[in-house]
PDB file of C-alpha atoms (C1' of nucleotides) in Angstrom:
ATOM      1  CA  UNK Q 227      -2.593  -0.999  -4.357  1.00 75.00           C
ATOM      2  CA  UNK Q 228       0.602  -1.355  -3.001  1.00 96.00           C
ATOM      3  CA  UNK Q 229       1.773  -2.731   0.106  1.00 98.00           C
ATOM      4  CA  UNK Q 230       5.134  -3.887   1.473  1.00 98.00           C
ATOM      5  CA  UNK Q 231       5.586  -7.198  -1.342  1.00 98.00           C
ATOM      6  CA  UNK Q 232       4.558  -4.955  -4.012  1.00 98.00           C
ATOM      7  CA  UNK Q 233       7.058  -1.928  -2.858  1.00 98.00           C
ATOM      8  CA  UNK Q 234       9.598  -4.036  -1.788  1.00 98.00           C
ATOM      9  CA  UNK Q 235       9.339  -5.623  -5.562  1.00 98.00           C
ATOM     10  CA  UNK Q 236       9.145  -2.346  -7.395  1.00 98.00           C
ATOM     11  CA  UNK Q 237      12.163  -1.355  -5.613  1.00 98.00           C
ATOM     12  CA  UNK Q 238      14.427  -4.280  -6.044  1.00 98.00           C
ATOM     13  CA  UNK Q 239      13.460  -4.454  -9.840  1.00 98.00           C
ATOM     14  CA  UNK Q 240      14.353  -0.553 -10.159  1.00 98.00           C
ATOM     15  CA  UNK Q 241      18.372  -1.209  -9.664  1.00 98.00           C
ATOM     16  CA  UNK Q 242      19.164   2.718  -9.419  1.00 98.00           C
ATOM     17  CA  UNK Q 243      21.629   2.601  -7.127  1.00 98.00           C
ATOM     18  CA  UNK Q 244      24.760   4.764  -8.857  1.00 98.00           C
ATOM     19  CA  UNK Q 245      22.696   6.371 -11.300  1.00 98.00           C
ATOM     20  CA  UNK Q 246      22.620  10.093 -11.478  1.00 98.00           C
ATOM     21  CA  UNK Q 247      19.653  12.217 -11.858  1.00 98.00           C
ATOM     22  CA  UNK Q 248      19.961  14.093 -15.234  1.00 98.00           C
ATOM     23  CA  UNK Q 249      16.507  15.913 -15.257  1.00 98.00           C
ATOM     24  CA  UNK Q 250      13.318  15.645 -13.499  1.00 98.00           C
ATOM     25  CA  UNK Q 251      10.192  16.138 -15.751  1.00 97.00           C
ATOM     26  CA  UNK Q 252       6.829  16.876 -13.963  1.00 96.00           C
ATOM     27  CA  UNK Q 253       3.865  16.374 -16.376  1.00 94.00           C
ATOM     28  CA  UNK Q 254       0.376  16.872 -15.087  1.00 92.00           C
ATOM     29  CA  UNK Q 255       2.336  17.901 -11.643  1.00 95.00           C
ATOM     30  CA  UNK Q 256       0.866  16.484  -8.563  1.00 94.00           C
ATOM     31  CA  UNK Q 257      -0.027  18.679  -5.799  1.00 94.00           C
ATOM     32  CA  UNK Q 258       0.917  15.776  -3.428  1.00 96.00           C
ATOM     33  CA  UNK Q 259       4.610  16.626  -4.914  1.00 96.00           C
ATOM     34  CA  UNK Q 260       7.164  18.567  -3.294  1.00 96.00           C
ATOM     35  CA  UNK Q 261       8.711  21.004  -4.056  1.00 96.00           C
ATOM     36  CA  UNK Q 262       5.537  22.516  -5.392  1.00 94.00           C
ATOM     37  CA  UNK Q 263       6.790  23.204  -9.066  1.00 96.00           C
ATOM     38  CA  UNK Q 264       8.356  20.913 -11.832  1.00 97.00           C
ATOM     39  CA  UNK Q 265      11.113  23.704 -11.875  1.00 97.00           C
ATOM     40  CA  UNK Q 266      11.783  23.606  -8.304  1.00 97.00           C
ATOM     41  CA  UNK Q 267      12.127  19.575  -8.390  1.00 98.00           C
ATOM     42  CA  UNK Q 268      14.096  19.542 -11.289  1.00 98.00           C
ATOM     43  CA  UNK Q 269      16.279  22.161  -9.726  1.00 98.00           C
ATOM     44  CA  UNK Q 270      16.445  19.988  -6.602  1.00 98.00           C
ATOM     45  CA  UNK Q 271      17.321  16.708  -8.096  1.00 98.00           C
ATOM     46  CA  UNK Q 272      19.317  17.665 -11.376  1.00 98.00           C
ATOM     47  CA  UNK Q 273      23.020  15.812 -10.929  1.00 98.00           C
ATOM     48  CA  UNK Q 274      22.316  14.388  -7.539  1.00 98.00           C
ATOM     49  CA  UNK Q 275      23.625  10.681  -7.799  1.00 98.00           C
ATOM     50  CA  UNK Q 276      21.205   8.520  -5.876  1.00 98.00           C
ATOM     51  CA  UNK Q 277      23.936   6.351  -3.310  1.00 98.00           C
ATOM     52  CA  UNK Q 278      21.187   4.173  -1.981  1.00 98.00           C
ATOM     53  CA  UNK Q 279      17.543   2.601  -2.045  1.00 98.00           C
ATOM     54  CA  UNK Q 280      15.768   0.990   0.587  1.00 98.00           C
ATOM     55  CA  UNK Q 281      12.248   0.629   1.922  1.00 98.00           C
ATOM     56  CA  UNK Q 282      10.351   1.757   5.162  1.00 98.00           C
ATOM     57  CA  UNK Q 283       6.667  -0.023   5.057  1.00 98.00           C
ATOM     58  CA  UNK Q 284       5.276   1.235   2.025  1.00 98.00           C
ATOM     59  CA  UNK Q 285       7.700   4.083   1.562  1.00 98.00           C
ATOM     60  CA  UNK Q 286      10.353   3.959  -1.565  1.00 98.00           C
ATOM     61  CA  UNK Q 287      13.491   5.902  -0.104  1.00 98.00           C
ATOM     62  CA  UNK Q 288      16.092   6.633  -2.389  1.00 98.00           C
ATOM     63  CA  UNK Q 289      19.091   8.257  -0.616  1.00 98.00           C
ATOM     64  CA  UNK Q 290      20.566  11.398  -2.816  1.00 98.00           C
ATOM     65  CA  UNK Q 291      24.157  12.761  -2.248  1.00 98.00           C
ATOM     66  CA  UNK Q 292      23.994  15.678  -0.293  1.00 96.00           C
ATOM     67  CA  UNK Q 293      22.262  14.150   2.533  1.00 96.00           C
ATOM     68  CA  UNK Q 294      18.722  14.073   0.950  1.00 97.00           C
ATOM     69  CA  UNK Q 295      16.507  11.804   0.948  1.00 98.00           C
ATOM     70  CA  UNK Q 296      13.993  11.152  -2.046  1.00 98.00           C
ATOM     71  CA  UNK Q 297      10.419   9.546  -0.769  1.00 98.00           C
ATOM     72  CA  UNK Q 298       7.862   7.957  -2.693  1.00 98.00           C
ATOM     73  CA  UNK Q 299       4.733   6.650  -1.744  1.00 98.00           C
ATOM     74  CA  UNK Q 300       2.780   5.205  -4.442  1.00 98.00           C
ATOM     75  CA  UNK Q 301      -0.935   5.228  -2.293  1.00 97.00           C
ATOM     76  CA  UNK Q 302      -3.429   3.382  -4.008  1.00 96.00           C
ATOM     77  CA  UNK Q 303      -2.587   3.232  -8.074  1.00 97.00           C
ATOM     78  CA  UNK Q 304       0.952   4.549  -8.340  1.00 98.00           C
ATOM     79  CA  UNK Q 305       3.732   2.632  -9.847  1.00 98.00           C
ATOM     80  CA  UNK Q 306       7.345   3.467 -10.319  1.00 98.00           C
ATOM     81  CA  UNK Q 307       9.051   1.987 -13.399  1.00 98.00           C
ATOM     82  CA  UNK Q 308      12.328   1.977 -15.043  1.00 98.00           C
ATOM     83  CA  UNK Q 309      12.367   2.690 -18.363  1.00 98.00           C
ATOM     84  CA  UNK Q 310      14.936   2.548 -21.201  1.00 97.00           C
ATOM     85  CA  UNK Q 311      15.455   5.700 -23.418  1.00 93.00           C
ATOM     86  CA  UNK Q 312      13.752   8.760 -22.664  1.00 95.00           C
ATOM     87  CA  UNK Q 313      10.217   7.688 -22.275  1.00 94.00           C
ATOM     88  CA  UNK Q 314       7.256   9.402 -23.713  1.00 93.00           C
ATOM     89  CA  UNK Q 315       4.616  10.756 -20.808  1.00 94.00           C
ATOM     90  CA  UNK Q 316       1.434   9.029 -21.244  1.00 95.00           C
ATOM     91  CA  UNK Q 317      -2.043  10.106 -19.813  1.00 96.00           C
ATOM     92  CA  UNK Q 318      -1.292   8.773 -16.325  1.00 97.00           C
ATOM     93  CA  UNK Q 319       2.504  10.057 -16.317  1.00 98.00           C
ATOM     94  CA  UNK Q 320       3.690  12.446 -13.408  1.00 98.00           C
ATOM     95  CA  UNK Q 321       6.998  12.433 -12.843  1.00 98.00           C
ATOM     96  CA  UNK Q 322      10.031  10.854 -14.947  1.00 98.00           C
ATOM     97  CA  UNK Q 323      13.076  11.266 -13.926  1.00 98.00           C
ATOM     98  CA  UNK Q 324      16.070  10.789 -16.788  1.00 98.00           C
ATOM     99  CA  UNK Q 325      19.100   8.939 -15.195  1.00 98.00           C
ATOM    100  CA  UNK Q 326      22.532   8.954 -16.804  1.00 98.00           C
ATOM    101  CA  UNK Q 327      22.260   5.489 -18.318  1.00 98.00           C
ATOM    102  CA  UNK Q 328      19.788   6.733 -20.826  1.00 97.00           C
ATOM    103  CA  UNK Q 329      17.221   4.833 -18.493  1.00 98.00           C
ATOM    104  CA  UNK Q 330      14.623   6.706 -16.584  1.00 98.00           C
ATOM    105  CA  UNK Q 331      12.256   6.560 -13.076  1.00 98.00           C
ATOM    106  CA  UNK Q 332       8.575   6.678 -14.336  1.00 98.00           C
ATOM    107  CA  UNK Q 333       5.845   7.515 -11.894  1.00 98.00           C
ATOM    108  CA  UNK Q 334       2.540   6.697 -13.020  1.00 98.00           C
ATOM    109  CA  UNK Q 335      -0.562   7.170 -11.251  1.00 97.00           C
ATOM    110  CA  UNK Q 336      -4.011   7.777 -12.471  1.00 97.00           C
ATOM    111  CA  UNK Q 337      -5.671   8.483  -8.950  1.00 97.00           C
ATOM    112  CA  UNK Q 338      -3.147  11.284  -8.384  1.00 97.00           C
ATOM    113  CA  UNK Q 339      -2.857   9.930  -4.732  1.00 97.00           C
ATOM    114  CA  UNK Q 340       0.953   9.551  -5.105  1.00 98.00           C
ATOM    115  CA  UNK Q 341       3.051  11.232  -2.790  1.00 98.00           C
ATOM    116  CA  UNK Q 342       6.663  12.578  -3.785  1.00 98.00           C
ATOM    117  CA  UNK Q 343       9.209  14.512  -1.056  1.00 98.00           C
ATOM    118  CA  UNK Q 344      12.704  15.303  -0.676  1.00 98.00           C
ATOM    119  CA  UNK Q 345      13.625  14.777   3.040  1.00 98.00           C
ATOM    120  CA  UNK Q 346      16.596  15.983   5.276  1.00 97.00           C
ATOM    121  CA  UNK Q 347      18.044  13.569   7.323  1.00 97.00           C
ATOM    122  CA  UNK Q 348      16.012  15.042  10.239  1.00 97.00           C
ATOM    123  CA  UNK Q 349      12.890  14.656   8.547  1.00 97.00           C
ATOM    124  CA  UNK Q 350      13.319  10.846   7.336  1.00 97.00           C
ATOM    125  CA  UNK Q 351      13.775  10.417  11.190  1.00 97.00           C
ATOM    126  CA  UNK Q 352      10.357  12.098  11.909  1.00 96.00           C
ATOM    127  CA  UNK Q 353       8.756   9.920   8.976  1.00 97.00           C
ATOM    128  CA  UNK Q 354      10.242   6.833  10.561  1.00 97.00           C
ATOM    129  CA  UNK Q 355       9.452   7.761  13.842  1.00 96.00           C
ATOM    130  CA  UNK Q 356       5.357   7.519  12.855  1.00 97.00           C
ATOM    131  CA  UNK Q 357       5.951   4.266  11.425  1.00 98.00           C
ATOM    132  CA  UNK Q 358       5.747   0.919  13.349  1.00 97.00           C
ATOM    133  CA  UNK Q 359       8.326  -1.956  13.275  1.00 98.00           C
ATOM    134  CA  UNK Q 360       8.887  -3.744  10.066  1.00 98.00           C
ATOM    135  CA  UNK Q 361       7.139  -7.108  10.363  1.00 98.00           C
ATOM    136  CA  UNK Q 362       9.978  -8.808   9.705  1.00 98.00           C
ATOM    137  CA  UNK Q 363      11.220  -7.595  12.767  1.00 98.00           C
ATOM    138  CA  UNK Q 364       8.443  -7.494  15.318  1.00 98.00           C
ATOM    139  CA  UNK Q 365       7.183 -10.964  14.247  1.00 98.00           C
ATOM    140  CA  UNK Q 366       9.946 -12.544  15.079  1.00 98.00           C
ATOM    141  CA  UNK Q 367      10.366 -11.438  18.429  1.00 98.00           C
ATOM    142  CA  UNK Q 368       7.665 -13.454  20.313  1.00 97.00           C
ATOM    143  CA  UNK Q 369       7.704 -11.165  23.529  1.00 97.00           C
ATOM    144  CA  UNK Q 370       7.575  -7.810  21.614  1.00 97.00           C
ATOM    145  CA  UNK Q 371       4.753  -9.131  19.534  1.00 98.00           C
ATOM    146  CA  UNK Q 372       2.794 -10.097  22.558  1.00 97.00           C
ATOM    147  CA  UNK Q 373       3.239  -6.598  24.257  1.00 96.00           C
ATOM    148  CA  UNK Q 374       2.376  -4.904  20.928  1.00 96.00           C
ATOM    149  CA  UNK Q 375      -0.337  -6.554  20.493  1.00 96.00           C
ATOM    150  CA  UNK Q 376      -1.473  -6.598  24.493  1.00 95.00           C
ATOM    151  CA  UNK Q 377      -1.299  -2.819  24.079  1.00 94.00           C
ATOM    152  CA  UNK Q 378      -3.976  -2.830  21.518  1.00 94.00           C
ATOM    153  CA  UNK Q 379      -6.132  -5.304  23.056  1.00 93.00           C
ATOM    154  CA  UNK Q 380      -9.431  -3.571  22.411  1.00 94.00           C
ATOM    155  CA  UNK Q 381      -8.851  -3.057  18.781  1.00 95.00           C
ATOM    156  CA  UNK Q 382      -9.738  -5.414  15.891  1.00 96.00           C
ATOM    157  CA  UNK Q 383      -7.534  -7.434  14.253  1.00 97.00           C
ATOM    158  CA  UNK Q 384      -7.666  -6.279  10.860  1.00 98.00           C
ATOM    159  CA  UNK Q 385      -7.581  -2.476  11.741  1.00 97.00           C
ATOM    160  CA  UNK Q 386      -4.693  -3.404  13.879  1.00 97.00           C
ATOM    161  CA  UNK Q 387      -2.842  -5.164  11.079  1.00 98.00           C
ATOM    162  CA  UNK Q 388      -3.557  -2.236   8.766  1.00 98.00           C
ATOM    163  CA  UNK Q 389      -2.558   0.749  11.054  1.00 97.00           C
ATOM    164  CA  UNK Q 390       1.016   1.696  10.075  1.00 98.00           C
ATOM    165  CA  UNK Q 391       1.955   3.160  13.155  1.00 97.00           C
ATOM    166  CA  UNK Q 392       1.693  -0.789  14.761  1.00 97.00           C
ATOM    167  CA  UNK Q 393       3.562  -2.348  12.109  1.00 98.00           C
ATOM    168  CA  UNK Q 394       4.489  -1.009   8.870  1.00 98.00           C
ATOM    169  CA  UNK Q 395       3.772  -2.463   5.485  1.00 98.00           C
ATOM    170  CA  UNK Q 396       0.490  -4.468   5.760  1.00 98.00           C
ATOM    171  CA  UNK Q 397      -2.616  -3.222   3.484  1.00 98.00           C
ATOM    172  CA  UNK Q 398      -6.177  -4.411   2.752  1.00 98.00           C
ATOM    173  CA  UNK Q 399      -4.823  -7.742   0.796  1.00 98.00           C
ATOM    174  CA  UNK Q 400      -2.385  -8.960   3.439  1.00 98.00           C
ATOM    175  CA  UNK Q 401      -4.240  -8.035   6.453  1.00 98.00           C
ATOM    176  CA  UNK Q 402      -6.883 -10.587   4.935  1.00 98.00           C
ATOM    177  CA  UNK Q 403      -4.460 -12.965   3.503  1.00 98.00           C
ATOM    178  CA  UNK Q 404      -2.552 -13.131   7.177  1.00 98.00           C
ATOM    179  CA  UNK Q 405      -5.607 -13.716   9.250  1.00 98.00           C
ATOM    180  CA  UNK Q 406      -7.051 -16.343   6.797  1.00 98.00           C
ATOM    181  CA  UNK Q 407      -4.066 -17.889   7.491  1.00 98.00           C
ATOM    182  CA  UNK Q 408      -3.920 -17.736  10.864  1.00 98.00           C
ATOM    183  CA  UNK Q 409      -7.915 -18.836  11.026  1.00 98.00           C
ATOM    184  CA  UNK Q 410      -8.791 -15.357  13.311  1.00 98.00           C
ATOM    185  CA  UNK Q 411     -11.725 -13.607  12.505  1.00 98.00           C
ATOM    186  CA  UNK Q 412     -11.001  -9.920  11.438  1.00 98.00           C
ATOM    187  CA  UNK Q 413     -12.868  -8.405  13.899  1.00 97.00           C
ATOM    188  CA  UNK Q 414     -11.507 -10.190  16.884  1.00 97.00           C
ATOM    189  CA  UNK Q 415     -10.099  -7.864  19.668  1.00 96.00           C
ATOM    190  CA  UNK Q 416      -6.362  -8.218  19.522  1.00 96.00           C
ATOM    191  CA  UNK Q 417      -6.475  -8.248  23.342  1.00 95.00           C
ATOM    192  CA  UNK Q 418      -8.571 -11.616  23.617  1.00 96.00           C
ATOM    193  CA  UNK Q 419      -6.033 -13.753  21.538  1.00 97.00           C
ATOM    194  CA  UNK Q 420      -4.214 -16.454  23.404  1.00 97.00           C
ATOM    195  CA  UNK Q 421      -0.317 -17.036  22.933  1.00 97.00           C
ATOM    196  CA  UNK Q 422      -0.720 -19.652  20.470  1.00 98.00           C
ATOM    197  CA  UNK Q 423      -2.965 -17.742  18.487  1.00 98.00           C
ATOM    198  CA  UNK Q 424      -0.413 -14.527  18.418  1.00 98.00           C
ATOM    199  CA  UNK Q 425       2.501 -17.086  17.525  1.00 98.00           C
ATOM    200  CA  UNK Q 426       0.096 -18.213  14.617  1.00 98.00           C
ATOM    201  CA  UNK Q 427      -0.871 -14.384  13.497  1.00 98.00           C
ATOM    202  CA  UNK Q 428       2.879 -13.676  13.243  1.00 98.00           C
ATOM    203  CA  UNK Q 429       3.997 -16.560  11.631  1.00 98.00           C
ATOM    204  CA  UNK Q 430       1.088 -16.086   9.097  1.00 98.00           C
ATOM    205  CA  UNK Q 431       2.006 -12.354   8.684  1.00 98.00           C
ATOM    206  CA  UNK Q 432       5.831 -13.496   7.892  1.00 98.00           C
ATOM    207  CA  UNK Q 433       4.673 -16.296   5.513  1.00 98.00           C
ATOM    208  CA  UNK Q 434       2.038 -14.612   3.475  1.00 98.00           C
ATOM    209  CA  UNK Q 435       4.637 -11.653   3.152  1.00 98.00           C
ATOM    210  CA  UNK Q 436       7.562 -13.986   2.676  1.00 98.00           C
ATOM    211  CA  UNK Q 437       5.554 -16.162  -0.637  1.00 98.00           C
ATOM    212  CA  UNK Q 438       3.850 -12.692  -1.919  1.00 98.00           C
ATOM    213  CA  UNK Q 439       7.531 -11.176  -2.360  1.00 98.00           C
ATOM    214  CA  UNK Q 440       8.646 -14.271  -3.927  1.00 98.00           C
ATOM    215  CA  UNK Q 441       5.693 -14.057  -6.492  1.00 98.00           C
ATOM    216  CA  UNK Q 442       7.031 -10.267  -6.962  1.00 98.00           C
ATOM    217  CA  UNK Q 443       3.432  -9.414  -5.791  1.00 98.00           C
ATOM    218  CA  UNK Q 444      -0.385  -9.256  -6.517  1.00 98.00           C
ATOM    219  CA  UNK Q 445      -1.124  -7.675  -9.783  1.00 97.00           C
ATOM    220  CA  UNK Q 446      -5.506  -8.172  -9.815  1.00 95.00           C
ATOM    221  CA  UNK Q 447      -7.376  -8.076 -12.973  1.00 91.00           C
ATOM    222  CA  UNK Q 448      -7.242  -4.890 -13.285  1.00 90.00           C
ATOM    223  CA  UNK Q 449      -3.749  -4.878 -14.067  1.00 91.00           C
ATOM    224  CA  UNK Q 450      -2.893  -1.700 -11.945  1.00 94.00           C
ATOM    225  CA  UNK Q 451       0.294  -2.838  -9.971  1.00 97.00           C
ATOM    226  CA  UNK Q 452       3.310  -3.219 -12.138  1.00 97.00           C
ATOM    227  CA  UNK Q 453       6.991  -3.378 -11.785  1.00 98.00           C
ATOM    228  CA  UNK Q 454      10.378  -2.963 -13.457  1.00 98.00           C
ATOM    229  CA  UNK Q 455       9.438  -2.377 -17.312  1.00 97.00           C
ATOM    230  CA  UNK Q 456       6.254  -3.149 -16.283  1.00 97.00           C
ATOM    231  CA  UNK Q 457       5.860  -6.711 -15.415  1.00 97.00           C
ATOM    232  CA  UNK Q 458       3.080  -7.984 -13.108  1.00 97.00           C
ATOM    233  CA  UNK Q 459       3.250  -9.870 -10.164  1.00 97.00           C
ATOM    234  CA  UNK Q 460       2.125 -13.628  -9.599  1.00 97.00           C
ATOM    235  CA  UNK Q 461       0.520 -13.682  -6.011  1.00 98.00           C
ATOM    236  CA  UNK Q 462      -2.845 -13.032  -7.180  1.00 97.00           C
ATOM    237  CA  UNK Q 463      -3.155 -16.620  -8.310  1.00 96.00           C
ATOM    238  CA  UNK Q 464      -1.987 -17.850  -4.804  1.00 97.00           C
ATOM    239  CA  UNK Q 465      -4.847 -15.182  -2.960  1.00 98.00           C
ATOM    240  CA  UNK Q 466      -6.831 -17.844  -0.596  1.00 98.00           C
ATOM    241  CA  UNK Q 467      -9.561 -15.341   0.366  1.00 98.00           C
ATOM    242  CA  UNK Q 468      -9.192 -11.731  -0.557  1.00 97.00           C
ATOM    243  CA  UNK Q 469     -11.803 -10.898  -3.491  1.00 97.00           C
ATOM    244  CA  UNK Q 470     -13.396 -14.464  -3.255  1.00 97.00           C
ATOM    245  CA  UNK Q 471     -16.765 -13.329  -1.683  1.00 96.00           C
ATOM    246  CA  UNK Q 472     -19.080 -16.243  -2.550  1.00 96.00           C
ATOM    247  CA  UNK Q 473     -16.629 -18.509  -3.640  1.00 96.00           C
ATOM    248  CA  UNK Q 474     -16.028 -21.394  -1.421  1.00 97.00           C
ATOM    249  CA  UNK Q 475     -13.446 -21.523   1.093  1.00 97.00           C
ATOM    250  CA  UNK Q 476     -10.239 -23.415  -0.227  1.00 97.00           C
ATOM    251  CA  UNK Q 477     -10.301 -25.224   3.239  1.00 97.00           C
ATOM    252  CA  UNK Q 478     -13.715 -25.992   4.146  1.00 97.00           C
ATOM    253  CA  UNK Q 479     -16.273 -24.939   1.087  1.00 97.00           C
ATOM    254  CA  UNK Q 480     -18.241 -22.537   2.876  1.00 97.00           C
ATOM    255  CA  UNK Q 481     -18.643 -19.555   1.008  1.00 97.00           C
ATOM    256  CA  UNK Q 482     -16.287 -16.375   1.600  1.00 97.00           C
ATOM    257  CA  UNK Q 483     -17.980 -13.611   3.262  1.00 96.00           C
ATOM    258  CA  UNK Q 484     -17.263  -9.951   2.315  1.00 97.00           C
ATOM    259  CA  UNK Q 485     -18.093  -7.141   5.005  1.00 96.00           C
ATOM    260  CA  UNK Q 486     -17.805  -3.399   4.739  1.00 95.00           C
ATOM    261  CA  UNK Q 487     -14.905  -2.326   6.425  1.00 95.00           C
ATOM    262  CA  UNK Q 488     -13.472   1.183   7.018  1.00 90.00           C
ATOM    263  CA  UNK Q 489     -14.797   1.981   3.606  1.00 90.00           C
ATOM    264  CA  UNK Q 490     -13.497  -0.932   1.886  1.00 94.00           C
ATOM    265  CA  UNK Q 491     -14.190  -4.499   2.358  1.00 97.00           C
ATOM    266  CA  UNK Q 492     -12.925  -7.405   4.713  1.00 98.00           C
ATOM    267  CA  UNK Q 493     -12.969 -11.332   2.964  1.00 98.00           C
ATOM    268  CA  UNK Q 494     -13.122 -13.929   5.311  1.00 98.00           C
ATOM    269  CA  UNK Q 495     -14.353 -17.422   5.951  1.00 98.00           C
ATOM    270  CA  UNK Q 496     -17.044 -17.633   8.572  1.00 97.00           C
ATOM    271  CA  UNK Q 497     -16.606 -21.008   9.382  1.00 97.00           C
ATOM    272  CA  UNK Q 498     -12.605 -21.365   9.562  1.00 97.00           C
ATOM    273  CA  UNK Q 499     -12.212 -17.638  11.112  1.00 98.00           C
ATOM    274  CA  UNK Q 500     -14.580 -17.831  14.059  1.00 95.00           C
ATOM    275  CA  UNK Q 501     -14.718 -14.655  16.204  1.00 90.00           C
ATOM    276  CA  UNK Q 502     -15.587 -16.453  19.534  1.00 79.00           C
TER     277      UNK Q 502
ATOM    278  C1'  DA A1361     -11.757   4.717  17.225  1.00 58.66           C
ATOM    279  C1'  DC A1362     -14.405   5.715  13.700  1.00 58.66           C
ATOM    280  C1'  DT A1363     -15.653   7.992   8.726  1.00 58.66           C
ATOM    281  C1'  DC A1364     -15.031  10.779   5.159  1.00 58.66           C
ATOM    282  C1'  DG A1365     -12.460  12.918   1.173  1.00 58.66           C
ATOM    283  C1'  DC A1366      -9.237  12.930  -2.104  1.00 58.66           C
ATOM    284  C1'  DC A1367      -9.234  11.446  -7.757  1.00 58.66           C
ATOM    285  C1'  DT A1368     -10.030   8.565 -11.668  1.00 58.66           C
ATOM    286  C1'  DG A1369     -10.819   4.508 -14.131  1.00 58.66           C
ATOM    287  C1'  DT A1370     -14.185   0.137 -14.419  1.00 58.66           C
ATOM    288  C1'  DC A1371     -17.618  -2.894 -13.834  1.00 58.66           C
ATOM    289  C1'  DG A1372     -22.413  -4.367 -12.918  1.00 58.66           C
TER     290       DG A1372
ATOM    291  C1'  DC P 492     -25.884   5.513 -12.724  1.00 58.66           C
ATOM    292  C1'  DG P 493     -23.886   3.637  -8.352  1.00 58.66           C
ATOM    293  C1'  DA P 494     -20.531   0.677  -5.953  1.00 58.66           C
ATOM    294  C1'  DC P 495     -15.812  -0.076  -5.523  1.00 58.66           C
ATOM    295  C1'  DA P 496     -10.585  -0.207  -5.628  1.00 58.66           C
ATOM    296  C1'  DG P 497      -3.695  -2.422  -3.083  1.00 58.66           C
ATOM    297  C1'  DG P 498      -3.897   3.934   1.149  1.00 58.66           C
ATOM    298  C1'  DC P 499      -3.811   7.768   3.930  1.00 58.66           C
ATOM    299  C1'  DG P 500      -4.688  11.939   6.938  1.00 58.66           C
ATOM    300  C1'  DA P 501      -7.884  15.384   8.394  1.00 58.66           C
ATOM    301  C1'  DG P 502     -11.892  15.603  10.475  1.00 58.66           C
ATOM    302  C1'  DT P 503     -14.993  14.141  14.454  1.00 58.66           C
TER     303       DT P 503
END
DNA sequence: ACTCGCCTGTCG
DNA sequence: CGACAGGCGAGT
């Protein structure tokens, strides 16, 4: 579910810097959370202050006192909310961190894919090294962007954009949206782009991510993505191609196409986004 | 460089 | 009932 704009919005809405974790309550505790038991997690987190909060790709990272970093990845269906009081667990609540100001950080995740880890500095550096550059860096450096695309010339553009080792933070929605804006076919091989097309792709990625962050992310009709106390993002209204199979392309009227892609879908306009 | 599995929920 | 869902990683 959440891609870079949703993770960024989630992080900004939490405003947890300076708070101290009073208790960690694990409910329907996930095997994807470490330490492996609620008691051990509580022991590891209780009394620690959150002294920093940042995002890397789709990871939410909370710097704690004593040099530890709490890492949260929401995967497909996770949300991280900041709720008042001592919130009760609903059916999908997996973890509640009670804070010192009578609020709580609450992880909800119907599909149980979300991951939580407590990392040492070295473990964080190792994680960081597995991720490609942030789009806001690489897409503003024309030479580096060109070199990076050229280094993976055989790969299709959509697969490449979604590969977190290539660039960190882009997922299914924003890959399709960026490619639509750049008028590039999702299966076009990266090595076949002209210099102008490479530049256009970088500009399209920056544009769509910035607009999506400004709109506080994409909450689809199922309402799965929420942030803060449970607010929805507004970018679904601005999606130009994602999820629009059979509907007219907003640019040329040709019906948008959906093709199977890596167990999911790619949406594109067969007229505006030629494979050539 | 690919597909599949992980899990639950919803929709047709 | 099957298809599909904002992701990733273990397998080929």
